[in-house]
Coordinates of C-alpha atoms in Angstrom, one line a residue:
Chain B
M287 CA -29.2 3.4 -27.9
S288 CA -30.1 -0.3 -28.2
E289 CA -26.9 -2.3 -27.8
P290 CA -27.0 -4.5 -24.7
V291 CA -24.5 -3.5 -21.9
I292 CA -25.3 -6.5 -19.8
S293 CA -26.8 -9.7 -21.2
M294 CA -27.4 -12.8 -19.1
R295 CA -28.8 -15.9 -20.8
G296 CA -29.9 -18.9 -18.8
V297 CA -27.6 -18.2 -15.9
R298 CA -27.5 -20.7 -13.1
A299 CA -25.4 -20.2 -10.1
E300 CA -24.8 -22.1 -6.9
L301 CA -23.5 -20.9 -3.5
G302 CA -22.1 -24.0 -1.8
S303 CA -24.5 -26.8 -2.7
R304 CA -27.6 -24.5 -2.8
T305 CA -28.8 -23.4 -6.3
V306 CA -29.5 -19.7 -6.0
L307 CA -30.1 -18.8 -9.6
R308 CA -32.2 -21.2 -11.8
G309 CA -31.8 -19.9 -15.3
I310 CA -31.9 -16.1 -15.3
D311 CA -32.4 -14.1 -18.5
L312 CA -31.7 -10.4 -18.2
T313 CA -30.7 -7.7 -20.7
V314 CA -29.8 -4.2 -19.8
L315 CA -29.6 -1.8 -22.8
R316 CA -27.3 1.3 -23.0
G317 CA -28.8 4.1 -21.0
E318 CA -31.4 2.0 -19.2
V319 CA -32.0 2.0 -15.5
V320 CA -33.0 -1.4 -14.3
A321 CA -34.0 -2.3 -10.8
L322 CA -33.6 -5.9 -9.5
L323 CA -36.3 -6.5 -6.8
G324 CA -37.3 -9.4 -4.7
A325 CA -37.5 -10.8 -1.2
N326 CA -34.4 -11.6 0.9
G327 CA -32.8 -14.8 -0.5
S328 CA -34.5 -14.4 -3.9
G329 CA -31.1 -14.3 -5.6
K330 CA -30.9 -10.6 -6.6
S331 CA -27.5 -10.0 -5.0
T332 CA -26.1 -13.2 -6.4
A333 CA -27.4 -12.2 -9.9
V334 CA -25.5 -8.9 -9.7
R335 CA -22.4 -10.7 -8.3
T336 CA -22.4 -13.1 -11.2
V337 CA -22.4 -10.1 -13.6
I338 CA -19.3 -8.6 -12.0
G339 CA -17.5 -12.0 -11.8
Q340 CA -17.7 -12.5 -8.0
V341 CA -19.9 -15.6 -8.1
P342 CA -19.0 -18.4 -10.6
V343 CA -21.6 -19.2 -13.2
A344 CA -22.5 -22.9 -13.3
E345 CA -24.4 -22.7 -16.6
G346 CA -25.4 -20.0 -19.1
E347 CA -23.7 -17.0 -20.5
I348 CA -23.0 -13.5 -19.4
E349 CA -21.8 -10.7 -21.7
L350 CA -20.6 -7.2 -20.6
F351 CA -20.4 -4.6 -23.3
G352 CA -20.7 -7.4 -25.9
T353 CA -17.7 -9.3 -24.5
P354 CA -18.0 -12.7 -22.8
R355 CA -17.5 -12.0 -19.1
R356 CA -14.7 -14.4 -18.8
R357 CA -12.7 -12.4 -21.3
F358 CA -13.9 -9.0 -20.1
R359 CA -10.9 -6.9 -18.8
D360 CA -12.1 -3.3 -19.3
W361 CA -13.1 -2.8 -15.7
R362 CA -12.8 1.0 -15.9
R363 CA -16.1 1.1 -17.8
L364 CA -17.9 -0.4 -14.8
G365 CA -18.5 1.2 -11.4
Y366 CA -19.5 -1.1 -8.6
V367 CA -21.2 -0.3 -5.3
P368 CA -21.0 -3.4 -3.1
Q369 CA -23.6 -4.1 -0.4
R370 CA -21.9 -2.6 2.7
T371 CA -23.0 -0.8 5.8
T372 CA -19.6 0.9 6.1
A373 CA -16.8 2.2 4.0
A374 CA -14.3 1.9 6.8
G375 CA -11.5 -0.7 7.2
G376 CA -9.3 -1.7 10.1
V377 CA -7.2 1.5 9.9
P378 CA -8.5 5.1 9.7
A379 CA -8.8 6.5 6.2
T380 CA -10.1 9.8 4.8
V381 CA -13.0 10.0 2.4
T382 CA -10.6 11.0 -0.4
E383 CA -8.4 8.0 0.3
V384 CA -11.3 5.6 0.0
V385 CA -12.7 7.3 -3.1
T386 CA -9.2 7.2 -4.7
S387 CA -9.3 3.4 -4.7
G388 CA -12.1 3.7 -7.3
R389 CA -9.8 5.6 -9.7
L390 CA -7.0 2.9 -9.8
S391 CA -8.6 1.2 -12.8
R392 CA -7.8 4.4 -14.8
T393 CA -4.2 4.8 -13.6
R394 CA -1.1 3.0 -14.6
L395 CA 0.7 1.5 -11.6
G396 CA -1.4 3.6 -9.2
I397 CA 0.2 6.9 -10.1
L398 CA -2.3 9.7 -10.0
R399 CA -2.2 12.5 -12.6
K400 CA -4.0 15.8 -12.6
A401 CA -7.0 14.4 -14.4
D402 CA -7.3 11.6 -11.8
H403 CA -7.3 14.1 -8.9
A404 CA -9.9 16.1 -10.8
A405 CA -12.1 13.0 -11.3
I406 CA -11.9 12.2 -7.6
R407 CA -13.0 15.7 -6.6
R408 CA -15.8 15.5 -9.2
A409 CA -17.0 12.2 -7.8
L410 CA -17.0 13.7 -4.3
D411 CA -19.0 16.8 -5.5
L412 CA -21.5 14.5 -7.2
V413 CA -22.5 12.9 -3.9
G414 CA -22.2 16.1 -2.0
M415 CA -19.3 15.0 0.1
A416 CA -16.7 17.5 -1.1
D417 CA -16.7 19.3 2.2
R418 CA -16.0 16.1 4.1
A419 CA -13.1 15.0 1.8
K420 CA -10.5 15.2 4.5
D421 CA -12.6 13.7 7.3
S422 CA -12.1 10.1 8.5
V423 CA -14.8 7.7 7.1
N424 CA -15.1 6.4 10.7
A425 CA -16.8 9.7 11.6
L426 CA -19.6 9.5 9.0
S427 CA -23.2 8.5 9.3
G428 CA -24.7 5.5 7.5
G429 CA -26.0 7.6 4.7
Q430 CA -22.7 9.3 4.2
H431 CA -20.9 5.9 4.1
Q432 CA -23.2 4.9 1.2
R433 CA -22.4 8.2 -0.5
V434 CA -18.6 7.6 -0.2
L435 CA -19.1 4.1 -1.7
I436 CA -21.0 5.6 -4.6
A437 CA -18.4 8.3 -5.1
R438 CA -15.7 5.5 -5.2
A439 CA -17.7 3.8 -8.0
L440 CA -18.1 7.1 -9.9
A441 CA -14.4 8.0 -9.6
S442 CA -13.5 5.9 -12.7
E443 CA -16.2 7.7 -14.7
P444 CA -18.0 4.5 -15.6
E445 CA -20.5 3.8 -18.4
L446 CA -22.2 1.2 -16.3
L447 CA -23.1 1.5 -12.6
V448 CA -23.8 -1.7 -10.7
M449 CA -25.2 -1.1 -7.2
D450 CA -26.2 -3.7 -4.6
E451 CA -28.7 -2.2 -2.2
P452 CA -27.3 1.4 -2.2
M453 CA -30.2 2.5 -0.1
A454 CA -29.9 0.0 2.7
G455 CA -29.9 1.7 6.1
V456 CA -30.0 5.2 4.6
D457 CA -32.4 7.8 5.9
L458 CA -34.8 9.5 3.6
A459 CA -32.8 12.8 3.3
S460 CA -29.7 10.9 2.2
Q461 CA -31.8 8.8 -0.2
E462 CA -32.9 12.0 -1.9
V463 CA -29.3 13.1 -2.3
L464 CA -28.4 9.7 -3.8
A465 CA -31.5 9.8 -6.1
Q466 CA -30.3 13.3 -7.3
T467 CA -26.8 12.0 -7.9
L468 CA -28.2 9.0 -9.9
R469 CA -30.5 11.3 -11.9
E470 CA -27.5 13.3 -13.1
Q471 CA -25.6 10.2 -14.0
V472 CA -28.5 8.8 -15.9
A473 CA -29.0 12.1 -17.7
A474 CA -25.4 11.9 -18.8
G475 CA -26.1 8.5 -20.4
T476 CA -24.9 6.1 -17.7
T477 CA -26.5 2.7 -17.6
V478 CA -27.6 1.5 -14.2
L479 CA -28.3 -1.9 -12.8
L480 CA -29.3 -1.8 -9.1
V481 CA -30.6 -4.1 -6.5
L482 CA -33.3 -2.5 -4.4
H483 CA -35.4 -3.7 -1.5
E484 CA -38.0 -1.0 -2.1
L485 CA -38.1 1.6 -4.9
G486 CA -38.4 4.7 -2.6
P487 CA -37.3 8.0 -4.0
L488 CA -35.6 6.3 -7.0
E489 CA -39.0 5.2 -8.4
P490 CA -39.3 7.9 -11.1
L491 CA -35.8 7.0 -12.4
I492 CA -36.4 3.3 -12.9
D493 CA -37.1 2.3 -16.6
R494 CA -37.7 -1.3 -15.9
A495 CA -38.0 -3.6 -12.9
V496 CA -37.0 -7.2 -12.8
V497 CA -38.5 -9.1 -9.9
L498 CA -36.8 -12.3 -8.8
R499 CA -38.3 -15.1 -6.7
D500 CA -36.5 -18.2 -5.7
G501 CA -33.8 -17.7 -8.3
C502 CA -36.3 -17.1 -11.2
V503 CA -37.5 -14.0 -13.0
T504 CA -41.2 -13.5 -12.2
H505 CA -41.6 -10.0 -13.7
D506 CA -39.7 -8.0 -16.3
G507 CA -41.3 -4.7 -17.2
P508 CA -42.5 -1.4 -15.8
P509 CA -41.9 -1.0 -12.1
P510 CA -44.8 -2.7 -10.3
K511 CA -47.2 -0.6 -8.3
A512 CA -47.4 -1.0 -4.6
V513 CA -49.6 -4.0 -3.7
G514 CA -51.3 -5.5 -0.7
Q515 CA -51.5 -3.5 2.4
H516 CA -49.2 -0.8 1.1
A517 CA -51.7 0.0 -1.7
L518 CA -54.7 0.4 0.5
P519 CA -56.1 4.0 0.7
G520 CA -55.1 5.6 3.9
H521 CA -51.9 3.5 4.2
D522 CA -49.4 6.4 4.6
H523 CA -45.9 5.8 5.6
V524 CA -45.2 8.3 8.2
H525 CA -41.6 9.6 8.2
P526 CA -40.4 12.1 10.8
H527 CA -38.4 14.0 8.2
A528 CA -41.4 14.8 6.0
A529 CA -42.4 18.4 6.1
P530 CA -46.0 19.0 7.2
G531 CA -48.3 19.2 4.2
A532 CA -45.9 17.2 1.9
E533 CA -47.5 14.5 -0.2
P534 CA -47.4 11.0 1.3
L535 CA -44.1 9.3 0.5
R536 CA -44.0 6.5 -2.0
T537 CA -42.1 3.7 -0.5
G538 CA -43.7 0.9 -2.6
L539 CA -42.5 -2.0 -0.5
L540 CA -42.4 -5.0 -2.8
S541 CA -41.6 -8.0 -0.7
Chain J
M237 CA 28.0 8.5 22.7
E238 CA 30.3 5.7 23.6
I239 CA 27.5 3.3 22.7
L240 CA 28.4 3.9 19.1
D241 CA 32.0 2.8 19.6
Y242 CA 31.2 -0.8 19.6
A243 CA 30.7 -2.5 16.2
F244 CA 28.1 -4.8 17.6
M245 CA 26.0 -1.9 18.8
Q246 CA 26.3 -0.1 15.5
R247 CA 24.9 -3.2 13.8
A248 CA 22.3 -3.6 16.5
L249 CA 21.1 0.0 16.1
L250 CA 21.0 -0.2 12.3
A251 CA 19.0 -3.4 12.6
A252 CA 16.7 -1.7 15.1
V253 CA 16.0 1.3 12.8
L254 CA 15.2 -1.0 9.9
V255 CA 12.9 -3.1 12.0
G256 CA 11.2 0.0 13.3
I257 CA 10.4 1.1 9.8
T258 CA 9.5 -2.2 8.2
A259 CA 7.4 -3.9 10.8
P260 CA 4.7 -1.1 11.0
A261 CA 5.0 -0.4 7.3
I262 CA 3.6 -3.9 6.4
G263 CA 1.7 -4.3 9.7
I264 CA -0.6 -1.4 8.8
Y265 CA -2.0 -3.4 5.8
L266 CA -2.4 -6.5 8.0
V267 CA -4.3 -4.5 10.5
Q268 CA -6.4 -2.9 7.8
R269 CA -7.5 -6.2 6.4
R270 CA -8.1 -7.4 10.0
Q271 CA -5.4 -10.1 9.9
A272 CA -3.4 -8.5 12.7
L273 CA -2.1 -11.8 14.0
M274 CA -0.8 -13.1 10.7
G275 CA 2.7 -11.9 11.7
D276 CA 2.5 -14.1 14.8
G277 CA 1.7 -17.1 12.6
I278 CA 4.6 -16.5 10.3
G279 CA 6.9 -16.0 13.3
H280 CA 6.0 -19.6 14.4
V281 CA 6.6 -21.0 10.9
A282 CA 10.0 -19.2 10.7
M283 CA 11.3 -21.3 13.6
T284 CA 11.5 -24.3 11.3
G285 CA 13.7 -22.2 9.0
V286 CA 16.0 -21.3 11.9
G287 CA 16.2 -24.9 12.9
L288 CA 17.0 -26.0 9.3
G289 CA 19.6 -23.3 9.2
F290 CA 21.4 -24.7 12.2
M291 CA 21.0 -28.3 11.0
L292 CA 22.5 -27.6 7.6
S293 CA 24.9 -24.9 8.9
W294 CA 23.4 -22.3 6.6
S295 CA 22.6 -18.7 7.6
P296 CA 19.5 -19.0 9.9
V297 CA 18.3 -15.6 8.6
W298 CA 18.2 -16.6 5.0
M299 CA 16.8 -20.1 5.8
A300 CA 14.1 -18.5 8.0
T301 CA 13.3 -16.1 5.2
L302 CA 12.8 -19.0 2.8
V303 CA 10.7 -21.1 5.1
S304 CA 8.5 -18.2 6.3
V305 CA 7.9 -17.1 2.7
V306 CA 6.8 -20.6 1.8
G307 CA 4.6 -20.7 5.0
A308 CA 3.0 -17.3 4.2
V309 CA 2.2 -18.4 0.6
L310 CA 0.7 -21.6 2.1
M311 CA -1.5 -19.5 4.4
E312 CA -2.7 -17.4 1.5
L313 CA -3.6 -20.6 -0.4
I314 CA -5.4 -21.9 2.6
R315 CA -7.4 -18.7 2.7
W316 CA -8.4 -19.0 -1.0
Y317 CA -9.2 -22.6 -1.2
G318 CA -9.9 -23.4 2.5
K319 CA -13.5 -24.4 2.9
T320 CA -15.0 -24.2 6.3
R321 CA -12.2 -24.8 8.8
G322 CA -9.4 -22.8 7.4
D323 CA -8.4 -21.9 10.9
I324 CA -7.7 -25.5 11.8
A325 CA -5.3 -25.8 8.9
L326 CA -3.6 -22.6 10.0
A327 CA -3.2 -23.9 13.5
M328 CA -1.5 -27.0 12.2
L329 CA 0.8 -24.8 10.1
F330 CA 1.7 -22.5 13.0
Y331 CA 2.3 -25.1 15.7
G332 CA 3.8 -27.6 13.3
G333 CA 6.3 -24.9 12.3
M334 CA 7.2 -24.2 15.9
A335 CA 7.5 -27.8 16.9
G336 CA 9.6 -28.5 13.8
G337 CA 12.0 -25.7 14.8
V338 CA 12.5 -27.0 18.3
M339 CA 13.1 -30.5 17.0
L340 CA 15.5 -29.5 14.3
I341 CA 17.7 -27.4 16.6
N342 CA 18.0 -30.2 19.1
L343 CA 19.0 -32.6 16.3
A344 CA 21.6 -30.1 14.9
P345 CA 25.2 -30.9 15.8
G346 CA 26.1 -28.8 18.9
G347 CA 22.6 -27.2 18.9
T348 CA 20.7 -26.6 22.1
N349 CA 17.6 -24.8 23.0
A350 CA 19.9 -22.0 24.2
N351 CA 20.5 -21.0 20.6
L352 CA 16.8 -20.9 20.1
M353 CA 16.3 -18.4 22.9
S354 CA 18.1 -15.6 21.0
F355 CA 15.8 -16.2 18.0
L356 CA 12.7 -16.4 20.1
F357 CA 13.2 -13.2 22.1
G358 CA 15.9 -11.3 20.2
S359 CA 19.5 -10.8 21.0
L360 CA 21.4 -7.7 19.9
S361 CA 24.9 -8.8 20.7
T362 CA 24.7 -11.7 18.3
V363 CA 23.7 -9.8 15.2
S364 CA 26.6 -10.7 12.9
Q365 CA 28.0 -8.9 9.8
E366 CA 26.2 -11.4 7.5
D367 CA 23.0 -10.9 9.4
I368 CA 23.1 -7.2 8.9
T369 CA 23.7 -7.6 5.2
A370 CA 20.7 -9.8 4.9
I371 CA 18.6 -7.5 7.1
C372 CA 19.5 -4.5 4.9
V373 CA 18.6 -6.3 1.6
L374 CA 15.3 -7.6 3.0
A375 CA 14.3 -4.3 4.6
A376 CA 14.9 -2.5 1.3
F377 CA 12.5 -4.9 -0.4
V378 CA 9.8 -4.3 2.3
I379 CA 10.2 -0.5 2.1
V380 CA 10.0 -0.4 -1.7
M381 CA 7.0 -2.7 -1.8
T382 CA 4.9 -1.0 0.9
L383 CA 5.5 2.5 -0.5
A384 CA 5.4 1.9 -4.3
L385 CA 2.3 -0.2 -4.2
R386 CA 0.6 1.7 -1.3
R387 CA -2.5 2.6 -3.3
Q388 CA -3.0 -0.9 -4.6
L389 CA -2.4 -2.5 -1.2
F390 CA -4.7 0.1 0.4
A391 CA -7.5 -0.8 -2.0
V392 CA -7.1 -4.5 -1.6
S393 CA -6.9 -4.3 2.2
Q394 CA -9.8 -1.9 2.5
D395 CA -12.3 -3.8 0.3
E396 CA -11.1 -6.9 -1.5
E397 CA -14.2 -7.5 -3.5
F398 CA -14.3 -4.0 -4.8
A399 CA -10.6 -4.2 -5.7
R400 CA -11.3 -7.3 -7.8
V401 CA -14.0 -5.4 -9.7
T402 CA -11.7 -2.5 -10.5
G403 CA -9.4 -5.1 -12.2
L404 CA -6.6 -5.0 -9.7
P405 CA -4.5 -8.3 -9.6
V406 CA -5.8 -9.1 -6.1
R407 CA -4.3 -12.6 -5.8
A408 CA -0.9 -11.3 -6.8
L409 CA -1.2 -8.4 -4.3
N410 CA -2.3 -10.8 -1.5
L411 CA 0.6 -13.0 -2.2
L412 CA 2.9 -10.0 -2.2
T413 CA 1.5 -8.9 1.1
A414 CA 2.1 -12.3 2.6
V415 CA 5.6 -12.6 1.2
T416 CA 6.4 -9.1 2.4
A417 CA 5.1 -9.9 5.9
A418 CA 7.2 -13.0 6.0
V419 CA 10.3 -11.1 5.0
T420 CA 9.6 -8.5 7.7
V421 CA 9.4 -11.3 10.3
T422 CA 12.9 -12.4 9.5
V423 CA 14.2 -8.8 9.4
A424 CA 12.8 -8.3 12.9
M425 CA 13.8 -11.8 14.2
R426 CA 17.3 -10.9 15.4
V427 CA 16.1 -7.7 17.2
V428 CA 12.8 -8.4 18.8
G429 CA 12.6 -12.2 18.4
L430 CA 10.1 -14.4 16.6
L431 CA 7.6 -14.5 19.4
L432 CA 7.4 -10.7 19.7
V433 CA 7.6 -9.7 16.0
S434 CA 3.9 -9.5 15.6
A435 CA 3.7 -6.9 18.4
L436 CA 5.9 -4.5 16.5
M437 CA 3.7 -5.0 13.4
V438 CA 0.5 -4.2 15.2
V439 CA 1.0 -2.1 18.3
P440 CA 2.6 1.0 16.6
V441 CA -0.3 1.0 14.1
A442 CA -2.8 0.7 16.9
A443 CA -1.1 3.6 18.8
A444 CA -1.0 5.8 15.6
Q445 CA -4.7 5.2 15.0
Q446 CA -5.5 7.0 18.3
L447 CA -4.2 10.3 16.8
S448 CA -4.9 10.1 13.0
R449 CA -7.8 10.4 10.7
S450 CA -6.1 9.4 7.5
F451 CA -4.3 6.3 6.3
A452 CA -1.2 8.3 5.2
A453 CA -0.9 9.9 8.7
T454 CA -1.4 6.6 10.4
F455 CA 1.4 5.1 8.3
A456 CA 3.8 8.0 9.1
I457 CA 3.0 8.1 12.8
A458 CA 3.2 4.3 13.1
V459 CA 6.7 4.2 11.5
A460 CA 7.8 7.1 13.7
I461 CA 6.6 5.2 16.8
G462 CA 8.2 2.0 15.5
V463 CA 11.6 3.6 15.1
S464 CA 11.4 5.4 18.4
V465 CA 10.6 2.2 20.4
T466 CA 13.1 0.0 18.6
V467 CA 16.0 2.5 19.1
G468 CA 14.8 3.3 22.6
G469 CA 14.6 -0.3 23.5
T470 CA 18.0 -1.1 22.0
V471 CA 19.7 1.7 23.9
T472 CA 17.9 0.8 27.1
S473 CA 18.9 -2.9 26.8
Y474 CA 22.6 -1.8 26.3
Y475 CA 22.7 0.3 29.5
E476 CA 20.4 -1.7 31.7
D477 CA 21.2 -5.2 30.6
V478 CA 17.6 -6.2 29.9
P479 CA 16.4 -8.3 26.9
P480 CA 15.9 -6.0 23.9
G481 CA 12.8 -7.6 22.5
A482 CA 10.8 -7.4 25.6
T483 CA 11.9 -3.8 26.3
I484 CA 10.9 -2.8 22.8
V485 CA 7.5 -4.3 23.0
L486 CA 6.8 -2.9 26.4
L487 CA 7.8 0.6 25.2
A488 CA 5.4 0.2 22.2
I489 CA 2.6 -0.7 24.6
A490 CA 3.5 2.2 26.8
A491 CA 3.3 4.5 23.7
F492 CA -0.1 3.1 22.9
M493 CA -1.4 3.8 26.4
V494 CA 0.0 7.3 26.5
L495 CA -1.5 8.1 23.0
T496 CA -4.8 6.6 24.0
A497 CA -5.0 8.8 27.0
L498 CA -4.1 11.9 24.9
A499 CA -6.5 11.0 22.2
T500 CA -9.8 11.2 24.1
P501 CA -9.7 15.0 24.6
L502 CA -8.4 15.4 21.1
A503 CA -11.3 13.5 19.6
R504 CA -13.7 15.4 21.7
R505 CA -12.3 18.7 20.5
R506 CA -12.5 17.5 16.9
A507 CA -16.1 16.4 17.3
R508 CA -17.0 19.8 18.7
A509 CA -15.4 21.6 15.8
L510 CA -17.2 19.3 13.4
E511 CA -20.6 20.1 15.0
L512 CA -19.9 23.8 14.8
A513 CA -19.0 23.5 11.2
A514 CA -22.2 21.6 10.4
G515 CA -24.3 24.3 12.1
D516 CA -26.1 21.9 14.4
P517 CA -27.6 23.5 17.5
A518 CA -25.3 22.9 20.5
E519 CA -28.1 21.5 22.6
C520 CA -31.4 19.8 21.9
V521 CA -34.4 22.0 21.6
L522 CA -37.6 20.6 22.9
P523 CA -40.5 21.0 20.4
E524 CA -42.8 22.6 23.0
A525 CA -40.2 25.0 24.3
G526 CA -38.9 26.2 21.0
A527 CA -41.0 25.0 18.2
K528 CA -40.2 28.0 16.1
V529 CA -36.5 27.8 16.6
A530 CA -36.5 24.1 15.8
D531 CA -38.6 24.7 12.7
E532 CA -36.1 27.3 11.4
R533 CA -33.0 25.4 12.2
V534 CA -33.7 21.8 11.5
P535 CA -34.8 22.1 7.9
A536 CA -31.9 24.5 7.2
S537 CA -29.3 22.0 8.2
R538 CA -31.1 18.8 7.3
G539 CA -32.6 19.9 4.0
S540 CA -33.0 17.0 1.6
T541 CA -30.8 18.2 -1.2
D542 CA -28.2 20.4 0.2
G543 CA -26.2 17.5 1.5
L544 CA -25.3 19.1 4.8
G545 CA -25.7 17.7 8.3
V546 CA -27.3 14.4 7.2

C-alpha cells in the first residue's frame, strides 16, 4: 500500500519564458486520493501536465509507477481527464465513439475485442451514461460532457486517474454523480490525483490536499477547512437544487 | 448509356468515383480537427509540382504528389515547431507554391497558362491512361489508411492531448493525415482542379453532419454525397459542356443546402423524442400554480444519484 505511484522531486517547469513551477515535491502513494488546490495561475494544471508528459520539465525528476517519466510507456495504467468544457470535436460523434478512444491503449492496432466492448460499456455504466451511449455528444449538457470525459479515462481500466478540474462548470447534481463514480473507483483501489478549484462533494474522498501558490507547495496534508468569509457562521451557500431541510452544502472555496 | 462508349469518359467516371470516395474520407478528419482549409493549402503547393512536371517532362500527377507530400509534411512541422506566427509561415508556403507553379509552367518548353487551367479547375477529357493508373494507386492508399486507422485518426483528431496520453503515436498519425490529404489532393486534381479540391473534402462532410449523430454515419453519408456529386457533375459536364470541377462543387453546395433545410425538422423531432424519454414535463410549471406537481416531478427526474435528466 505504500509504493509511490507518482513521485515528483524538485520539479521546475516553464511555459514560454515564465517559470510556472519553482521546485515542486509531490508523492502520491498507491490507493491515495490527492487533491491539488490553489488559485488560478498557481501552477496546478501545469503540475499535472508535467506528470503526464504534456509540459516539459526544466529541472527535477518525475517517476510514474517507479519508472522515470521519460522512459514510461505503459500508458494503459493511467487514465487522464483533461480540462475541457466539451467532449465534442468538429464532426458529430456518439458518446460510445468518444469513450472508445480511451480504450485504444489496451488494443493492438485499434482492433476491438469482446473484452474491449465490455470495458467501454462498463465505463459508461460507471458514470451513468449507458442510456445515452448512442446519442451525439453535441446534445449533452456540461455535466454530461464531463461524465463522458471521465468514462473515456476509465475505459482503459487504469490504476491511476489524473483529472484536471473535472468539476468545472458542472452542476451540483452531476457533481454528486461524479463523486459517486470516483468513490467506487477509489474503493476498488484506484489512485487519484485531481486538480480542484473547490472541494465540493468530493471532500469526504480526499485523503490529502496539496495547495500550490505561485508554483510552490504551501500546504501538504489533510484537506484544509474552509477559511475566511466562507467559514463564518451563517455563511450558507444557497443552491437551488438543495432539497428543503437538507444540511448546508460544503463548498469549501479555497482560493 | 452511350456515355460509357468513350474511353475518355470511362476514365473520367472512374476518376470521379475515386475522388468522391477519397476526398470526404480524409476531409472528415481535417474537419474534425478544425483544419478544414488544409486541403486548400496543399492544393496551392501542388501547383509547383505540376509546374515541375511540365518543366522536366515528367508526369505532372506524380510530380504534384511528391511536391504536395513535401509541402504537407512542412506544414505539419510548422505546426509543431512554429512559435507565434505559424500562420505567416503557412501563407508563405501556400502562395509561394502557387507562384512557383505559374512561373515554372511559363518557363517550361511549350508550356502556357492554358495548360495550367486544366489543373486549376479540372478537365475530364484530358485524363490520360497514365493519370488513371496513378489515381487508382493513390486512391487505394487513401482508402486503406482512412479505414484501417479510423479509430486512431478519430482519437487524434478529436482530442490530440488525450491521444498522446493514451500512448498513441500522435506525431506519426499527424504526418500520415497530412500525407494522405496531400495524396488526395493529387487524386482529385484532374477531376475538380486544385483550386476546388478543398471544397470536396469539406462540403460533403458539412452536409452529412446535418443528418448524422455519429462519426461512422457522418463518414458513410459524406462518402455517399461525395460519389453522387462527382458522378453527377461528370455526367452533367459531358452533356451540357460545362466545366466539371465547378459543376461538382456547386452540386455539393446544393446538397448541403437541401440537407440543411431537411435537418431542422428532423432535429426538432429528435429533441422532442429525447425530452419524452427523459421524462421532463412538456411545459414549464410555475411554482405558485403547481407547486405540488413540480415537487413531485422535478426531484424524480433530477435526483442527484440516478443520473437521469441532469
